[in-house]
N, CA, C and O atoms as a GROMACS GRO file, in nm:
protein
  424
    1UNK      N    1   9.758  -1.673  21.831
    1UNK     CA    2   9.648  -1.637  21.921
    1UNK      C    3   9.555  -1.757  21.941
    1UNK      O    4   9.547  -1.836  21.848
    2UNK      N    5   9.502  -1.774  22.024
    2UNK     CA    6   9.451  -1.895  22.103
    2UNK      C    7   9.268  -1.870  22.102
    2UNK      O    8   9.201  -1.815  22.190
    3UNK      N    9   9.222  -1.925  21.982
    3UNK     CA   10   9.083  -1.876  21.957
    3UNK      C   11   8.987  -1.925  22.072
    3UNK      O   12   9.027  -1.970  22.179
    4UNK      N   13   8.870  -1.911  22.039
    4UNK     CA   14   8.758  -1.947  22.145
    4UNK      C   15   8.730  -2.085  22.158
    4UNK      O   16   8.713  -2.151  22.260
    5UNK      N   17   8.728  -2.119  22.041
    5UNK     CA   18   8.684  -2.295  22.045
    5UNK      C   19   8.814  -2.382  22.138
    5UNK      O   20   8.802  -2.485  22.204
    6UNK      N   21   8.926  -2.305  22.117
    6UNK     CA   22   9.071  -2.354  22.179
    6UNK      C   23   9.039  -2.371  22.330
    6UNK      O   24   9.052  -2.478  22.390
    7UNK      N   25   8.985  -2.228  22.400
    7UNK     CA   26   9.004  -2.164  22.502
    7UNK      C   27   8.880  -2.246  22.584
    7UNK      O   28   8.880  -2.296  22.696
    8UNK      N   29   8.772  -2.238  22.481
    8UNK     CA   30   8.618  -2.276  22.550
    8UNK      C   31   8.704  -2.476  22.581
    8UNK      O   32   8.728  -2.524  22.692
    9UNK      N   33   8.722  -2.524  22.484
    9UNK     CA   34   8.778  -2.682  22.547
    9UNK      C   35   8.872  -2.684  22.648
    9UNK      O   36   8.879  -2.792  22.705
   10UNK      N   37   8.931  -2.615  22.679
   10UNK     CA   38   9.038  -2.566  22.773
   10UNK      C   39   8.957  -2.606  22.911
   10UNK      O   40   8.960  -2.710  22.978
   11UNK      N   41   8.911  -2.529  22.920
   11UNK     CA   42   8.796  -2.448  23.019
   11UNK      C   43   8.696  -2.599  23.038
   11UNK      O   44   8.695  -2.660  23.145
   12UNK      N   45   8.622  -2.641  22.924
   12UNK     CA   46   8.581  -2.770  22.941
   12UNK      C   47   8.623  -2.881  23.076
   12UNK      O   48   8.586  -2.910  23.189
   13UNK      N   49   8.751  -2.924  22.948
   13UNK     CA   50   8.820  -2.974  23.062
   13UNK      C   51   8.836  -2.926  23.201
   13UNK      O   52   8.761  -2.974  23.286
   14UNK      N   53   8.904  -2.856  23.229
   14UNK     CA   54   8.916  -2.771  23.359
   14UNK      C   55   8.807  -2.786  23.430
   14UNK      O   56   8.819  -2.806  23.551
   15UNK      N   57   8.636  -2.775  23.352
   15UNK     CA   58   8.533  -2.788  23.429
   15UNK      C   59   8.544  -2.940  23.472
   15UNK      O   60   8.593  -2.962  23.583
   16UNK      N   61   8.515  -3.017  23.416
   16UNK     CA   62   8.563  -3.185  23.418
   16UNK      C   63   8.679  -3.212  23.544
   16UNK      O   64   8.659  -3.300  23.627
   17UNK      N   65   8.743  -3.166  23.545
   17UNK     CA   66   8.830  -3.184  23.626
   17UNK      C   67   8.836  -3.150  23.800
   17UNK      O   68   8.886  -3.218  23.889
   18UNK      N   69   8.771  -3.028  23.806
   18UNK     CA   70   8.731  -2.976  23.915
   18UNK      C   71   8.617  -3.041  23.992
   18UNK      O   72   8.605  -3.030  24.114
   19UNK      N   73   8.495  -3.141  23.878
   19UNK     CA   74   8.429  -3.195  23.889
   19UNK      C   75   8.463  -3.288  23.948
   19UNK      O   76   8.410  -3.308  24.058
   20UNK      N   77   8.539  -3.358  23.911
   20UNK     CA   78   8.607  -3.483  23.979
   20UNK      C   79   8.671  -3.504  24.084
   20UNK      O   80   8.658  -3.603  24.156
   21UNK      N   81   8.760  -3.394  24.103
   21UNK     CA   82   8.824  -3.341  24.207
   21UNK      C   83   8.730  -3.324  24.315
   21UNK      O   84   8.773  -3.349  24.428
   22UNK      N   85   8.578  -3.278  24.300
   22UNK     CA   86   8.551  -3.261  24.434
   22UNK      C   87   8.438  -3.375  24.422
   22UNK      O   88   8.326  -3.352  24.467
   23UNK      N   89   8.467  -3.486  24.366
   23UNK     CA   90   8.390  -3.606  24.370
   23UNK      C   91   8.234  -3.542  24.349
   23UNK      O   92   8.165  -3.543  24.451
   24UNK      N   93   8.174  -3.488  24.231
   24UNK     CA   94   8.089  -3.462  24.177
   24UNK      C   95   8.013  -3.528  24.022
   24UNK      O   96   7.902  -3.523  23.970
   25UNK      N   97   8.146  -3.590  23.988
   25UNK     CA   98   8.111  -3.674  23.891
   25UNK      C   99   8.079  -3.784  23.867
   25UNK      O  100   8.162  -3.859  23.920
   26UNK      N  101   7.985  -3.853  23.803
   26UNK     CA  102   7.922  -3.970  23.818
   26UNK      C  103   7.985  -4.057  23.761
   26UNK      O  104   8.103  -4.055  23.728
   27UNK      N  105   7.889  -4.156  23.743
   27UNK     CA  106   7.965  -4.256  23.632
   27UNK      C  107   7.843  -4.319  23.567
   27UNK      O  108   7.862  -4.378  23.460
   28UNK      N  109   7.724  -4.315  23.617
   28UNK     CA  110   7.602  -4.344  23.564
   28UNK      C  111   7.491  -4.214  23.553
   28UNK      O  112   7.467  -4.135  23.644
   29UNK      N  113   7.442  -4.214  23.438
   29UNK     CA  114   7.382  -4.094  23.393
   29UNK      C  115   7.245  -4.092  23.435
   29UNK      O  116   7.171  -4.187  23.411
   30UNK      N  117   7.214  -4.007  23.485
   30UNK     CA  118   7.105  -3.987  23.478
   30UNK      C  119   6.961  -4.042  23.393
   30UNK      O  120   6.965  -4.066  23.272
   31UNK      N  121   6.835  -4.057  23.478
   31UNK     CA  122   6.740  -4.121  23.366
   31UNK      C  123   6.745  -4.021  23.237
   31UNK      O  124   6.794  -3.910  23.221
   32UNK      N  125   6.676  -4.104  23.159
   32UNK     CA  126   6.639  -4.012  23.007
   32UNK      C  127   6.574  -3.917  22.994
   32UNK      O  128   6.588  -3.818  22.922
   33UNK      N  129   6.419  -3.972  23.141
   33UNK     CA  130   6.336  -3.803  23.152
   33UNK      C  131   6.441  -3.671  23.227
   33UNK      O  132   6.451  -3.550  23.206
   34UNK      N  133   6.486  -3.737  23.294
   34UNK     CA  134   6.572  -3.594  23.391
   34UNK      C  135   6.683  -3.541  23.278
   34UNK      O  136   6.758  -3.444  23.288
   35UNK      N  137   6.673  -3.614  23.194
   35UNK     CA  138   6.818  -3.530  23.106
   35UNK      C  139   6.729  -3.410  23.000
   35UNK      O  140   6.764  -3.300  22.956
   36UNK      N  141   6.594  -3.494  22.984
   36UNK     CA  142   6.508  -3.430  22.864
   36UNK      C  143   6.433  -3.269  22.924
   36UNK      O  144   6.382  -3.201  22.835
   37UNK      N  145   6.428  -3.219  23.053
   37UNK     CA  146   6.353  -3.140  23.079
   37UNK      C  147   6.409  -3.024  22.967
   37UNK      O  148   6.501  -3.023  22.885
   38UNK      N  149   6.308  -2.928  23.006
   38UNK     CA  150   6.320  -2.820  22.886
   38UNK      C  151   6.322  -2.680  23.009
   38UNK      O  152   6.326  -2.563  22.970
   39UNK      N  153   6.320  -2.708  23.117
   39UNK     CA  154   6.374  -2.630  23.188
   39UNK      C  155   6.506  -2.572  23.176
   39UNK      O  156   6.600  -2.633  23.124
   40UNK      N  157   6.518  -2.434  23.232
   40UNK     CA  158   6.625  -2.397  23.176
   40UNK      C  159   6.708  -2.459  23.358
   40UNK      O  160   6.666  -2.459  23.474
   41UNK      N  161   6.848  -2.507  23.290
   41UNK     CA  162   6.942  -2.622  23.347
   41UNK      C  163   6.870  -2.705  23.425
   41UNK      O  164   6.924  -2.712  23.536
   42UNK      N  165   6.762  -2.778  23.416
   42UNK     CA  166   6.667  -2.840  23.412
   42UNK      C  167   6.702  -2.887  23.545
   42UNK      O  168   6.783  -2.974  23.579
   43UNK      N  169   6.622  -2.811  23.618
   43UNK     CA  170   6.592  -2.702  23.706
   43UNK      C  171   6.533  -2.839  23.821
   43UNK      O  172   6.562  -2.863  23.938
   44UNK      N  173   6.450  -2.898  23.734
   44UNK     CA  174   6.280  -2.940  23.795
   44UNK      C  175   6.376  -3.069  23.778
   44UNK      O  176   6.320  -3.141  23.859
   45UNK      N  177   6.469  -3.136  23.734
   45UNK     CA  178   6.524  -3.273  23.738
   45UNK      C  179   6.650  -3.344  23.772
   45UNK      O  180   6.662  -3.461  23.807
   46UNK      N  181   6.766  -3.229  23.750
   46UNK     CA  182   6.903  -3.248  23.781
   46UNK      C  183   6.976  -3.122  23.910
   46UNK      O  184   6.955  -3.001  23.921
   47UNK      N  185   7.062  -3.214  23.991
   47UNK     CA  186   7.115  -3.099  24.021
   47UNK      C  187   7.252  -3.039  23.952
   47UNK      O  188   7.331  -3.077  23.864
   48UNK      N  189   7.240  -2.941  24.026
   48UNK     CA  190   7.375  -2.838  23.920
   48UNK      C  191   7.484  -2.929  23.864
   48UNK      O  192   7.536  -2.914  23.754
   49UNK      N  193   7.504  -2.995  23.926
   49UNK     CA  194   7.641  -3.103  23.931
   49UNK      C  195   7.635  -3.183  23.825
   49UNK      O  196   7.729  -3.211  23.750
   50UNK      N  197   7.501  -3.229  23.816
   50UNK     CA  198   7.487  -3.333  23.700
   50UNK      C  199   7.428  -3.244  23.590
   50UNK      O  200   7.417  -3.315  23.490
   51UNK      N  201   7.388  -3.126  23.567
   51UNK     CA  202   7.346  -3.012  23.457
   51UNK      C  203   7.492  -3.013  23.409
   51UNK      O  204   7.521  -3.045  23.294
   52UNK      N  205   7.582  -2.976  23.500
   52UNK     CA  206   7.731  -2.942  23.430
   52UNK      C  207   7.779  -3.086  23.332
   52UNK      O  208   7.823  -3.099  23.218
   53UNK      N  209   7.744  -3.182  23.440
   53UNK     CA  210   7.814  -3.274  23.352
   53UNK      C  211   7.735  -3.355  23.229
   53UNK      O  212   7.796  -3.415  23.140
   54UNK      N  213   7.598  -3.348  23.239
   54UNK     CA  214   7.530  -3.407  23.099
   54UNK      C  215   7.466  -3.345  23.030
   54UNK      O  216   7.414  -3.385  22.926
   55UNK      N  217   7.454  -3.188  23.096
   55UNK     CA  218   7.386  -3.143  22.990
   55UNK      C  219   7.502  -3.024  22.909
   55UNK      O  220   7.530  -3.021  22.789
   56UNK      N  221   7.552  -2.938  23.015
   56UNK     CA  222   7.663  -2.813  22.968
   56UNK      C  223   7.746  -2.898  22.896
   56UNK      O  224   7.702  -2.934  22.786
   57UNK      N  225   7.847  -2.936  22.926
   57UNK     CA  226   7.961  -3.002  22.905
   57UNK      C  227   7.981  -3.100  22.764
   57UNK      O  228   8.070  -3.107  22.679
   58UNK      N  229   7.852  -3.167  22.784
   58UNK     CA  230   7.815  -3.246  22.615
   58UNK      C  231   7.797  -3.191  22.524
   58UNK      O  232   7.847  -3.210  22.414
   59UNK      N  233   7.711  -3.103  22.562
   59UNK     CA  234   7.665  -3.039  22.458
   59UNK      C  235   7.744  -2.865  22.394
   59UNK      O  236   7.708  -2.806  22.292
   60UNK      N  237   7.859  -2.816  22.498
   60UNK     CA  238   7.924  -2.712  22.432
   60UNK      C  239   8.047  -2.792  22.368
   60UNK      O  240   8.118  -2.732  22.287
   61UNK      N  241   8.081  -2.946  22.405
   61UNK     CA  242   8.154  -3.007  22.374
   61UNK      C  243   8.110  -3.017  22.207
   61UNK      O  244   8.186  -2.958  22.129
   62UNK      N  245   8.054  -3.050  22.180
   62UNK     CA  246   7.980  -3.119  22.058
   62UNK      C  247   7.944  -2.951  21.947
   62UNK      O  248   7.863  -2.946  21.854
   63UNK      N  249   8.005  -2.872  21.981
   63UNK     CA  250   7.978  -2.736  21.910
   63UNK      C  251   8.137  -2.686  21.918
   63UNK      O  252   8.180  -2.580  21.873
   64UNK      N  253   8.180  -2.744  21.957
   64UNK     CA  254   8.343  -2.700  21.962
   64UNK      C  255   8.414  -2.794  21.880
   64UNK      O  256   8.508  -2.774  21.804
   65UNK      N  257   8.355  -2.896  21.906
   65UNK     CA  258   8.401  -3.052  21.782
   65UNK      C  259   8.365  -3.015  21.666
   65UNK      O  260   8.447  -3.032  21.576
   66UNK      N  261   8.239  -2.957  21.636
   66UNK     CA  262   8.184  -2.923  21.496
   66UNK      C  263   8.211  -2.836  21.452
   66UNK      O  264   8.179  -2.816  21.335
   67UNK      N  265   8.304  -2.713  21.546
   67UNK     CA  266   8.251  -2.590  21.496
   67UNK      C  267   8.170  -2.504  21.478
   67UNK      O  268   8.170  -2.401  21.410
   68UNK      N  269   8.087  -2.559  21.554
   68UNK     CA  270   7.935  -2.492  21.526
   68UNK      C  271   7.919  -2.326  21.566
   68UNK      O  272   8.020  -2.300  21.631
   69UNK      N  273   7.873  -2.258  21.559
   69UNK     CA  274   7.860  -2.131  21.637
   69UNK      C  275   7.902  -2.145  21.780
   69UNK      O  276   7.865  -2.252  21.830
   70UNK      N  277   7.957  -2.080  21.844
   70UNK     CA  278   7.941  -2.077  22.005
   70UNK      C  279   7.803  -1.941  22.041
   70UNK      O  280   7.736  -1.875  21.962
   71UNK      N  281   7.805  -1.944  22.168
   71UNK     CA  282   7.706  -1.868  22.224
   71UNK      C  283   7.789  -1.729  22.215
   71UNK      O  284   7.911  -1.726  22.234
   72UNK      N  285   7.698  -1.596  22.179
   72UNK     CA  286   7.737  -1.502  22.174
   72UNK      C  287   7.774  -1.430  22.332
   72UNK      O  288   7.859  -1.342  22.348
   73UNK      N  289   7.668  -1.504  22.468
   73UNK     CA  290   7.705  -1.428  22.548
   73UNK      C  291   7.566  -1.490  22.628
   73UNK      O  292   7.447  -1.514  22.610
   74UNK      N  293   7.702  -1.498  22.755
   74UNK     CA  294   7.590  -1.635  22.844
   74UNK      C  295   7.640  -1.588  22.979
   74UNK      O  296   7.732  -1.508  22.998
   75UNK      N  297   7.551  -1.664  23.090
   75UNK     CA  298   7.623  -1.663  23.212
   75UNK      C  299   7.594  -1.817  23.276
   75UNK      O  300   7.531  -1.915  23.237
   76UNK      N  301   7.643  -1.797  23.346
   76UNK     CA  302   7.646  -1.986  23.395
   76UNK      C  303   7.649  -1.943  23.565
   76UNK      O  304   7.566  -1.983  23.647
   77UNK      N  305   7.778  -1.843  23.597
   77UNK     CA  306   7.847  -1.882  23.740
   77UNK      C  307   7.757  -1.844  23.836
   77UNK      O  308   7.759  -1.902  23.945
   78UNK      N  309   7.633  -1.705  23.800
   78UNK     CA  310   7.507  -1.705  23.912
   78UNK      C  311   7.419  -1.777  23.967
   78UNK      O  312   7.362  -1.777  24.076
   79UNK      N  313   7.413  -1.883  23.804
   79UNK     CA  314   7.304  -2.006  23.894
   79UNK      C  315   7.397  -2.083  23.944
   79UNK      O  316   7.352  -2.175  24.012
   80UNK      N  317   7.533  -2.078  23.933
   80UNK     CA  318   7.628  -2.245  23.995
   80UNK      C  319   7.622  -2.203  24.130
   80UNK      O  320   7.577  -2.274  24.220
   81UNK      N  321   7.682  -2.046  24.152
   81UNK     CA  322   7.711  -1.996  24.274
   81UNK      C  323   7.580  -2.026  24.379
   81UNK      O  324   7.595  -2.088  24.484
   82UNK      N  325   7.465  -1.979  24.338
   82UNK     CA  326   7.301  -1.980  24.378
   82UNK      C  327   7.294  -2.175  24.411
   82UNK      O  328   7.268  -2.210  24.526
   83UNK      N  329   7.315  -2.264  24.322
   83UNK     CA  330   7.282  -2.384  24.350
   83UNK      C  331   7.363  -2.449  24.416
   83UNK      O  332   7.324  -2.550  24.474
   84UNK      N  333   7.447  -2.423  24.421
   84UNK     CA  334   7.579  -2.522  24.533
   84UNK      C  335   7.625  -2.457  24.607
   84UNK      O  336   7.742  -2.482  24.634
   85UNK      N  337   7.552  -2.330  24.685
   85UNK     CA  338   7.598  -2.236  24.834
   85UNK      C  339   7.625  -2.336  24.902
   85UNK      O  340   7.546  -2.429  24.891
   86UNK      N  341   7.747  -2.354  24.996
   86UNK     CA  342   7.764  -2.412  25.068
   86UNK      C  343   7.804  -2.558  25.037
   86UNK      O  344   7.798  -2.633  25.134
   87UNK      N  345   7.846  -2.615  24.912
   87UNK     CA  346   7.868  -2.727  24.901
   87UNK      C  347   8.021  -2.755  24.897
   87UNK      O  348   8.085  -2.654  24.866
   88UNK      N  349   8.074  -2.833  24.914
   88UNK     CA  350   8.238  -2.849  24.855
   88UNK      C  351   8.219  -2.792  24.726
   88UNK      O  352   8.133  -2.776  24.640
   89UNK      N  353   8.370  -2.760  24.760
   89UNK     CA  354   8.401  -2.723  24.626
   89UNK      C  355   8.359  -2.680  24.515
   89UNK      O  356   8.398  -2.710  24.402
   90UNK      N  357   8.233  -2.568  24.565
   90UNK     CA  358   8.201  -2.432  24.466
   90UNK      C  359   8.258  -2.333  24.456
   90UNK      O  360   8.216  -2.251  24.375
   91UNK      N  361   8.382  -2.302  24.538
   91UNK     CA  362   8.415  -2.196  24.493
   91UNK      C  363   8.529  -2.226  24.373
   91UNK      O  364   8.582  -2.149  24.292
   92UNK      N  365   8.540  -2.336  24.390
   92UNK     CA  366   8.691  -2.382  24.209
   92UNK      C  367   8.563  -2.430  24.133
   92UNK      O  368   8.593  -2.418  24.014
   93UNK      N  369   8.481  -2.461  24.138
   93UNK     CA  370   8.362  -2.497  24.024
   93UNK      C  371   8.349  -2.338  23.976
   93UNK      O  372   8.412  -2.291  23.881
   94UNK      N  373   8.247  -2.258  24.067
   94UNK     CA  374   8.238  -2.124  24.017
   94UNK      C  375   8.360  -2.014  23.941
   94UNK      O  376   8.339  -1.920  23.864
   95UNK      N  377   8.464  -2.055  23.983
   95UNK     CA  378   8.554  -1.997  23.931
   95UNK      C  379   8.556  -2.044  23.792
   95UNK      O  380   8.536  -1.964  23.700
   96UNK      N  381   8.574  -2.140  23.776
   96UNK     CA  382   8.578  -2.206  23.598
   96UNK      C  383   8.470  -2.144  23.560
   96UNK      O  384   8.484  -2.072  23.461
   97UNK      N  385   8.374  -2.148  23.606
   97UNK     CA  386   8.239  -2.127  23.553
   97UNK      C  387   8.275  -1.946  23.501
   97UNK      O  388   8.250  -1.897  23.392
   98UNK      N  389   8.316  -1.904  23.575
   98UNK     CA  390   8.330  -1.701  23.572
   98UNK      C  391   8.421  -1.699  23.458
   98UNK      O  392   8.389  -1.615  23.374
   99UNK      N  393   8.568  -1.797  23.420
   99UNK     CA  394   8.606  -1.782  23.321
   99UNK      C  395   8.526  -1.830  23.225
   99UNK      O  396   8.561  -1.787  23.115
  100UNK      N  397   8.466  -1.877  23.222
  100UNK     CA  398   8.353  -1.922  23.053
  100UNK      C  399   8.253  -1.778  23.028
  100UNK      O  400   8.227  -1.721  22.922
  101UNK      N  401   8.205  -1.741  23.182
  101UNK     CA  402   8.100  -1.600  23.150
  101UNK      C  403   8.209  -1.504  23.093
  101UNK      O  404   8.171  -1.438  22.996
  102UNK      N  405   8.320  -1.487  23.130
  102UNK     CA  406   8.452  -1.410  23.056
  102UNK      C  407   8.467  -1.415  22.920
  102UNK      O  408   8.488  -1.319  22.846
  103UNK      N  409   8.454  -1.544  22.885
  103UNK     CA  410   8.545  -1.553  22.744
  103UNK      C  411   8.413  -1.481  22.670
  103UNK      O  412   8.434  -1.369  22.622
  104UNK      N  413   8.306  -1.526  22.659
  104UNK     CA  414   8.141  -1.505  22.590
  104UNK      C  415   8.126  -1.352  22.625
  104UNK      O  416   8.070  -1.295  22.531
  105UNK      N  417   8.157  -1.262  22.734
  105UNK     CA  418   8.126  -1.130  22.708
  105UNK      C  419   8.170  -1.024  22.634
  105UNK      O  420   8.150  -0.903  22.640
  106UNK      N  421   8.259  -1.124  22.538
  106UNK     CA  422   8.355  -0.994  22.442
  106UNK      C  423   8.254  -1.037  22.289
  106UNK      O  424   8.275  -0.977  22.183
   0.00000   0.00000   0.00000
């Protein structure tokens, strides 16, 4: 059986990938204040695109490496869907995104 930490890096990737695919991914990061907001997906500094990639992505990365707890139960795909209406390639972003709100609601 194919646990969560398996499934959640899976999915990672997959997010990463889709990212790239629709030329959303950077290669230079963001300043230090826009990464630091305490907004929730920091709202007031990044857009969705770059939330996925320096803030989600690092940091569920780095709890799947450790082991750490995962989240008991989250959603992601309402604000992706809400922030990138109309952009390329939200509807294969949002989709990854609906399997991660999937795996976390059991």
């Amino acid at each position: 059986m194919v646990d969560k930490y398996h499934q959640s890096q899976q999915l990672l990737t997959q997010l990463e990938n889709v990212l790239r695919q629709h030329q959303y991914w950077q290669a230079v990061a963001p300043e230090a204040q826009a990464l630091a907001s305490t907004e929730p997906f920091s709202l007031d500094t990044l857009a969705c695109h770059e939330w996925l990639q320096w803030i989600f992505i690092p940091k569920f990365g780095m709890l799947i490496s450790h082991r750490l707890p995962l989240p008991t139960t989250f959603e992601i795909a309402p604000y992706i869907e809400e922030a990138m209406k109309n952009q390329l390639g939200v509807i294969d972003i949002v989709t990854t995104a609906r399997e991660f709100d999937q795996l976390f609601k059991h």
